[in-house]
mmCIF file of C-alpha atoms in Angstrom:
data_model
loop_
_atom_site.group_PDB
_atom_site.id
_atom_site.type_symbol
_atom_site.label_atom_id
_atom_site.label_comp_id
_atom_site.label_asym_id
_atom_site.label_seq_id
_atom_site.Cartn_x
_atom_site.Cartn_y
_atom_site.Cartn_z
ATOM 1 C CA MET C 40 10.557 -2.730 -17.607
ATOM 2 C CA SER C 41 9.803 -0.933 -14.858
ATOM 3 C CA THR C 42 12.474 -2.553 -11.928
ATOM 4 C CA ILE C 43 12.809 -0.755 -8.789
ATOM 5 C CA ILE C 44 14.272 -2.913 -6.060
ATOM 6 C CA TYR C 45 14.494 -2.082 -2.590
ATOM 7 C CA ASP C 46 17.883 -3.684 -1.474
ATOM 8 C CA SER C 47 18.161 -3.172 1.793
ATOM 9 C CA PRO C 48 14.969 -3.196 4.373
ATOM 10 C CA ILE C 49 15.549 0.370 5.481
ATOM 11 C CA PHE C 50 15.220 2.656 2.583
ATOM 12 C CA GLY C 51 15.239 6.269 1.292
ATOM 13 C CA PRO C 52 13.811 8.429 3.595
ATOM 14 C CA ILE C 53 11.582 10.002 -0.007
ATOM 15 C CA HIS C 54 9.053 12.863 -0.032
ATOM 16 C CA SER C 55 5.382 10.834 -0.963
ATOM 17 C CA ARG C 56 2.592 12.370 -2.308
ATOM 18 C CA ARG C 57 0.640 10.806 0.068
ATOM 19 C CA LEU C 58 2.751 10.868 3.207
ATOM 20 C CA GLY C 59 5.405 13.456 3.705
ATOM 21 C CA LEU C 60 9.350 12.457 4.250
ATOM 22 C CA SER C 61 9.098 9.101 4.149
ATOM 23 C CA LEU C 62 11.275 6.221 5.238
ATOM 24 C CA GLY C 63 10.751 3.076 4.132
ATOM 25 C CA ILE C 64 10.717 -0.197 5.769
ATOM 26 C CA ASN C 65 10.943 -3.467 3.673
ATOM 27 C CA LEU C 66 10.335 -6.554 5.062
ATOM 28 C CA MET C 67 10.457 -9.715 1.685
ATOM 29 C CA PRO C 68 14.554 -9.715 0.233
ATOM 30 C CA GLY C 69 16.436 -7.210 -1.448
ATOM 31 C CA ASP C 70 17.513 -9.278 -4.956
ATOM 32 C CA GLY C 71 13.791 -9.420 -5.728
ATOM 33 C CA LYS C 72 10.143 -9.363 -5.609
ATOM 34 C CA VAL C 73 7.493 -11.234 -2.848
ATOM 35 C CA CYS C 74 3.695 -10.543 -2.959
ATOM 36 C CA THR C 75 0.024 -11.925 -3.383
ATOM 37 C CA PHE C 76 -1.050 -8.955 -5.720
ATOM 38 C CA ASP C 77 0.402 -8.949 -9.499
ATOM 39 C CA CYS C 78 -0.070 -5.381 -10.064
ATOM 40 C CA ILE C 79 0.234 -4.462 -13.793
ATOM 41 C CA TYR C 80 1.350 -1.088 -12.554
ATOM 42 C CA CYS C 81 3.695 -1.305 -9.837
ATOM 43 C CA GLU C 82 6.846 -0.079 -9.611
ATOM 44 C CA CYS C 83 8.669 -2.704 -8.917
ATOM 45 C CA GLY C 84 7.905 -5.417 -11.950
ATOM 46 C CA PHE C 85 5.801 -7.670 -12.551
ATOM 47 C CA ASN C 86 6.769 -10.854 -10.099
ATOM 48 C CA ALA C 87 8.121 -13.766 -12.078
ATOM 49 C CA GLU C 88 10.581 -10.979 -13.559
ATOM 50 C CA HIS C 89 12.001 -10.660 -9.930
ATOM 51 C CA ARG C 90 12.357 -13.850 -8.176
ATOM 52 C CA PRO C 91 14.414 -12.950 -5.225
ATOM 53 C CA LYS C 92 16.732 -15.850 -3.895
ATOM 54 C CA SER C 93 17.720 -14.352 -0.777
ATOM 55 C CA LYS C 94 15.804 -14.787 2.639
ATOM 56 C CA ARG C 95 13.437 -11.712 3.991
ATOM 57 C CA PRO C 96 15.671 -10.393 6.824
ATOM 58 C CA THR C 97 14.916 -10.911 9.975
ATOM 59 C CA SER C 98 12.991 -9.050 12.832
ATOM 60 C CA ILE C 99 16.550 -8.584 14.038
ATOM 61 C CA GLU C 100 17.983 -7.245 10.437
ATOM 62 C CA VAL C 101 15.097 -4.715 10.660
ATOM 63 C CA HIS C 102 15.290 -3.254 14.517
ATOM 64 C CA ASP C 103 19.429 -2.881 13.695
ATOM 65 C CA LYS C 104 19.242 -0.780 10.518
ATOM 66 C CA LEU C 105 15.956 1.492 11.737
ATOM 67 C CA ILE C 106 18.494 2.077 14.849
ATOM 68 C CA GLU C 107 21.297 2.878 12.735
ATOM 69 C CA VAL C 108 19.169 4.858 9.627
ATOM 70 C CA LEU C 109 17.233 6.778 12.411
ATOM 71 C CA THR C 110 20.486 7.521 14.073
ATOM 72 C CA GLN C 111 21.740 9.716 11.034
ATOM 73 C CA MET C 112 18.784 11.116 10.863
ATOM 74 C CA LYS C 113 18.674 12.842 13.820
ATOM 75 C CA ARG C 114 22.380 13.635 14.011
ATOM 76 C CA LYS C 115 21.845 15.671 11.072
ATOM 77 C CA GLY C 116 18.426 16.676 12.096
ATOM 78 C CA GLN C 117 16.118 15.226 9.334
ATOM 79 C CA LEU C 118 13.840 13.256 11.029
ATOM 80 C CA PRO C 119 11.218 11.489 9.268
ATOM 81 C CA ASP C 120 7.716 12.440 9.651
ATOM 82 C CA VAL C 121 6.558 9.026 8.729
ATOM 83 C CA LEU C 122 8.096 5.468 9.210
ATOM 84 C CA THR C 123 6.115 3.266 6.334
ATOM 85 C CA PHE C 124 5.838 -0.458 5.687
ATOM 86 C CA ALA C 125 5.908 -1.068 2.090
ATOM 87 C CA GLY C 126 9.219 -2.255 -0.648
ATOM 88 C CA ASN C 127 9.674 -5.599 -2.627
ATOM 89 C CA GLY C 128 6.138 -6.516 -2.048
ATOM 90 C CA GLU C 129 3.089 -7.530 0.717
ATOM 91 C CA PRO C 130 5.078 -6.254 4.283
ATOM 92 C CA THR C 131 1.898 -8.559 6.264
ATOM 93 C CA ALA C 132 3.396 -11.720 4.730
ATOM 94 C CA HIS C 133 6.879 -11.674 6.813
ATOM 95 C CA PRO C 134 5.900 -14.258 9.392
ATOM 96 C CA ASP C 135 7.096 -12.265 12.180
ATOM 97 C CA PHE C 136 5.318 -8.772 10.875
ATOM 98 C CA LYS C 137 3.669 -8.402 14.722
ATOM 99 C CA GLU C 138 7.172 -8.258 16.629
ATOM 100 C CA ILE C 139 8.236 -5.851 13.776
ATOM 101 C CA VAL C 140 5.304 -3.475 14.420
ATOM 102 C CA ILE C 141 6.084 -3.336 18.143
ATOM 103 C CA ASP C 142 9.087 -2.719 17.673
ATOM 104 C CA THR C 143 8.821 0.335 15.263
ATOM 105 C CA LEU C 144 6.758 1.850 17.430
ATOM 106 C CA ALA C 145 8.624 1.273 20.264
ATOM 107 C CA LEU C 146 12.184 3.094 18.014
ATOM 108 C CA ARG C 147 9.428 5.511 16.733
ATOM 109 C CA ASP C 148 8.953 7.107 20.262
ATOM 110 C CA GLN C 149 12.427 6.820 21.212
ATOM 111 C CA TYR C 150 13.925 8.534 17.920
ATOM 112 C CA CYS C 151 10.925 10.867 16.136
ATOM 113 C CA PRO C 152 7.606 10.507 18.511
ATOM 114 C CA ASP C 153 6.318 13.374 16.062
ATOM 115 C CA ALA C 154 6.569 10.327 13.263
ATOM 116 C CA LYS C 155 3.448 8.674 11.929
ATOM 117 C CA VAL C 156 3.574 4.598 11.613
ATOM 118 C CA SER C 157 2.026 2.852 8.491
ATOM 119 C CA VAL C 158 1.970 0.092 6.642
ATOM 120 C CA LEU C 159 0.787 -0.324 3.208
ATOM 121 C CA THR C 160 -1.029 -3.447 2.112
ATOM 122 C CA ASN C 161 -3.473 -4.923 -0.227
ATOM 123 C CA GLY C 162 -5.199 -6.380 2.733
ATOM 124 C CA THR C 163 -5.606 -9.867 1.556
ATOM 125 C CA LEU C 164 -3.573 -11.441 4.567
ATOM 126 C CA VAL C 165 -6.321 -9.051 6.964
ATOM 127 C CA ASP C 166 -7.898 -12.710 8.032
ATOM 128 C CA ARG C 167 -4.563 -13.401 10.053
ATOM 129 C CA LYS C 168 -4.985 -12.748 13.499
ATOM 130 C CA ASN C 169 -1.697 -11.497 14.163
ATOM 131 C CA VAL C 170 -2.061 -9.277 10.645
ATOM 132 C CA PHE C 171 -4.917 -7.839 11.608
ATOM 133 C CA ASP C 172 -3.984 -6.804 15.689
ATOM 134 C CA ALA C 173 -0.440 -5.422 14.305
ATOM 135 C CA LEU C 174 -2.537 -2.927 11.656
ATOM 136 C CA MET C 175 -4.675 -2.432 14.749
ATOM 137 C CA LEU C 176 -1.673 -1.410 16.402
ATOM 138 C CA VAL C 177 0.031 1.669 13.767
ATOM 139 C CA ASP C 178 -0.963 5.331 12.901
ATOM 140 C CA ASN C 179 -1.869 4.902 9.267
ATOM 141 C CA ASN C 180 -3.400 1.210 8.280
ATOM 142 C CA ILE C 181 -4.071 1.757 4.260
ATOM 143 C CA LEU C 182 -5.836 -0.337 3.010
ATOM 144 C CA LYS C 183 -5.935 -0.637 -0.445
ATOM 145 C CA LEU C 184 -9.134 -1.479 -2.685
ATOM 146 C CA ASP C 185 -8.630 -0.467 -6.346
ATOM 147 C CA THR C 186 -12.477 -1.063 -7.589
ATOM 148 C CA ALA C 187 -15.133 -3.485 -6.519
ATOM 149 C CA ASP C 188 -15.616 -5.430 -9.714
ATOM 150 C CA PRO C 189 -13.787 -8.774 -9.864
ATOM 151 C CA GLU C 190 -12.933 -9.900 -12.638
ATOM 152 C CA TYR C 191 -11.078 -5.743 -13.045
ATOM 153 C CA ILE C 192 -9.071 -7.149 -9.797
ATOM 154 C CA GLY C 193 -8.286 -10.340 -11.930
ATOM 155 C CA VAL C 194 -6.920 -8.296 -14.700
ATOM 156 C CA VAL C 195 -5.384 -5.341 -13.182
ATOM 157 C CA ASN C 196 -4.845 -6.656 -9.868
ATOM 158 C CA ARG C 197 -3.976 -10.609 -10.729
ATOM 159 C CA PRO C 198 -4.125 -11.882 -7.066
ATOM 160 C CA ILE C 199 -1.927 -14.979 -6.310
ATOM 161 C CA ILE C 200 -4.246 -16.141 -3.702
ATOM 162 C CA TRP C 201 -7.832 -16.668 -3.360
ATOM 163 C CA TYR C 202 -8.479 -13.516 -3.482
ATOM 164 C CA ASN C 203 -13.490 -11.955 -3.067
ATOM 165 C CA VAL C 204 -13.381 -8.531 -2.894
ATOM 166 C CA GLY C 205 -17.093 -9.139 -0.629
ATOM 167 C CA ALA C 206 -15.259 -10.740 1.658
ATOM 168 C CA GLN C 207 -12.661 -8.135 1.899
ATOM 169 C CA VAL C 208 -14.750 -5.696 2.644
ATOM 170 C CA LYS C 209 -16.586 -7.329 5.483
ATOM 171 C CA LEU C 210 -12.845 -7.560 6.620
ATOM 172 C CA PHE C 211 -11.773 -4.173 6.199
ATOM 173 C CA LYS C 212 -15.051 -3.073 8.167
ATOM 174 C CA ARG C 213 -13.791 -4.620 11.051
ATOM 175 C CA PHE C 214 -11.190 -1.918 11.613
ATOM 176 C CA ASN C 215 -14.090 -0.409 12.467
ATOM 177 C CA GLY C 216 -12.746 2.830 10.625
ATOM 178 C CA HIS C 217 -9.200 2.552 11.718
ATOM 179 C CA CYS C 218 -8.554 2.205 8.274
ATOM 180 C CA ILE C 219 -7.136 4.277 4.935
ATOM 181 C CA ILE C 220 -9.031 2.726 1.724
ATOM 182 C CA GLN C 221 -5.711 3.778 -1.500
ATOM 183 C CA THR C 222 -7.667 3.285 -4.422
ATOM 184 C CA MET C 223 -5.556 3.350 -7.756
ATOM 185 C CA PHE C 224 -7.160 5.021 -11.141
ATOM 186 C CA MET C 225 -6.152 5.350 -14.194
ATOM 187 C CA LYS C 226 -6.475 4.405 -17.901
ATOM 188 C CA GLY C 227 -5.010 2.973 -21.427
ATOM 189 C CA THR C 228 -4.911 -0.693 -21.928
ATOM 190 C CA TYR C 229 -3.570 -3.846 -20.568
ATOM 191 C CA GLU C 230 -3.070 -6.614 -23.760
ATOM 192 C CA GLY C 231 -5.238 -5.248 -25.587
ATOM 193 C CA GLU C 232 -8.243 -4.565 -22.394
ATOM 194 C CA ASP C 233 -9.609 -1.827 -21.642
ATOM 195 C CA VAL C 234 -8.154 -0.907 -17.715
ATOM 196 C CA SER C 235 -10.251 1.941 -16.624
ATOM 197 C CA ASN C 236 -11.823 1.656 -13.722
ATOM 198 C CA LEU C 237 -12.476 5.876 -13.618
ATOM 199 C CA SER C 238 -16.369 5.362 -15.102
ATOM 200 C CA ASN C 239 -19.528 4.958 -13.604
ATOM 201 C CA LYS C 240 -19.616 1.408 -14.089
ATOM 202 C CA TYR C 241 -16.634 0.941 -11.465
ATOM 203 C CA VAL C 242 -17.093 4.152 -9.252
ATOM 204 C CA ALA C 243 -20.596 3.638 -7.770
ATOM 205 C CA PRO C 244 -19.917 0.317 -6.859
ATOM 206 C CA TRP C 245 -16.728 1.395 -5.323
ATOM 207 C CA LEU C 246 -18.690 4.181 -3.568
ATOM 208 C CA ARG C 247 -20.383 1.528 -2.371
ATOM 209 C CA ALA C 248 -18.012 -0.812 -0.770
ATOM 210 C CA ILE C 249 -16.207 2.638 0.569
ATOM 211 C CA LYS C 250 -19.595 3.322 2.805
ATOM 212 C CA ARG C 251 -19.375 0.378 3.899
ATOM 213 C CA ILE C 252 -15.817 -0.065 5.359
ATOM 214 C CA ASN C 253 -16.831 3.729 6.733
ATOM 215 C CA PRO C 254 -12.432 4.542 6.525
ATOM 216 C CA SER C 255 -11.332 7.614 8.024
ATOM 217 C CA GLU C 256 -9.951 9.177 5.028
ATOM 218 C CA VAL C 257 -9.744 7.535 1.312
ATOM 219 C CA MET C 258 -7.323 8.139 -0.775
ATOM 220 C CA ILE C 259 -7.340 7.887 -4.717
ATOM 221 C CA TYR C 260 -4.303 8.280 -6.461
ATOM 222 C CA THR C 261 -2.952 7.845 -10.539
ATOM 223 C CA ILE C 262 -0.158 6.531 -12.097
ATOM 224 C CA ASP C 263 3.037 8.531 -11.460
ATOM 225 C CA ARG C 264 5.993 6.218 -12.342
ATOM 226 C CA GLU C 265 7.330 3.811 -14.408
ATOM 227 C CA THR C 266 4.587 0.649 -14.493
ATOM 228 C CA PRO C 267 6.225 -2.446 -15.817
ATOM 229 C CA ASP C 268 2.739 -2.224 -18.815
ATOM 230 C CA LYS C 269 4.031 0.875 -20.677
ATOM 231 C CA ASP C 270 0.429 1.239 -22.247
ATOM 232 C CA LEU C 271 -1.294 2.889 -18.926
ATOM 233 C CA GLN C 272 -2.227 6.214 -18.591
ATOM 234 C CA LYS C 273 -2.110 8.618 -15.899
ATOM 235 C CA ALA C 274 -6.025 10.335 -14.684
ATOM 236 C CA SER C 275 -6.669 14.079 -14.661
ATOM 237 C CA PRO C 276 -6.785 15.916 -11.648
ATOM 238 C CA GLN C 277 -10.065 16.865 -12.968
ATOM 239 C CA GLU C 278 -11.266 12.945 -13.017
ATOM 240 C CA LEU C 279 -9.740 12.577 -10.072
ATOM 241 C CA ASP C 280 -11.864 15.195 -7.839
ATOM 242 C CA GLU C 281 -14.847 14.467 -9.380
ATOM 243 C CA ILE C 282 -14.062 11.222 -7.399
ATOM 244 C CA VAL C 283 -12.801 12.518 -4.550
ATOM 245 C CA ALA C 284 -16.015 14.632 -4.421
ATOM 246 C CA ARG C 285 -18.469 11.966 -4.397
ATOM 247 C CA VAL C 286 -16.111 10.515 -1.696
ATOM 248 C CA GLU C 287 -16.971 13.282 0.525
ATOM 249 C CA LYS C 288 -20.380 13.709 -0.248
ATOM 250 C CA LEU C 289 -20.885 10.163 2.335
ATOM 251 C CA GLY C 290 -18.812 11.673 4.735
ATOM 252 C CA ILE C 291 -15.714 9.978 4.155
ATOM 253 C CA HIS C 292 -12.291 12.574 4.112
ATOM 254 C CA ALA C 293 -10.857 12.156 1.256
ATOM 255 C CA THR C 294 -7.699 13.412 -0.830
ATOM 256 C CA ALA C 295 -6.070 12.431 -4.516
ATOM 257 C CA SER C 296 -2.385 12.746 -5.571
ATOM 258 C CA TYR C 297 -1.819 13.475 -9.157
#
C-alpha cells in the first residue's frame, strides 16, 4: 500500500509535472491523513490506514517553518516556482486556512516574489465563505473534478461528507473563471469494478460541466506514483491528448501530464 505521508508542514521542493519546482505546504497532521475524499488513487493511501494521532500544525508553526525553508533556499540560490498547499489531505479543512494563505502570500512577496501560490483542493468546502475568499486570493485555485457522474465519484473519490456534483459545479462557477480544473483520467479496476473514466459516457458530461464552470485552464493527468489500489492503470498520452483537444474546442486552455 502507498504510504507517502509528509511529516512536516513544509516539504520538498519537488518537481511537479504541472507546476514546476514546487515547495509544498501541508496543513494536516504529520503522522497521518485527513481528507474529505478517500480516493482510490491517492498517493497518501486510504484514510483508514493512516489515522493521525497528532494535531494539525498551527498557523504560527506553518509561518515559522516556511520562513526557515525559504531562507535556506534563497541562500542556495534555488527559489521555488510555486508554493503549493497540498500534503496529507484537504488543505482547506484547516480552521485557519485563510489566515495561513494571507501569511503565505506575504512571505512569497518577501522571499520569492516571482513564485505563484497554488492550492490543490477537492473543492468540498468551497461553500464556506472563508475558504472561498482565501481561494480567490491565490494565484492558482486548482479544483478537482474527476467526473460529472455521481456513481463514479462514489466508487473512486469516495467522499466522506455530503457531496453533490451538480452543486459543486455551481459553486465552482462562482469563481468566475478564477480557477483551474484538475482531473485524473485512468483505467483499471477497483474491487472488480471497471473504473476507467475515458469513455464518452464520462467525458461528454464532464465537458459539459467544464463549459459551465468556464475555468481559466484545465489540467488533466494520470497515475504517476504508487497508488493504494494495485489494479489501477495509466491512461495513455494519446487518450489524454484527445481529451485535451476536446476541451480546447470549448475555447478553454488545457494541458496533459503523462
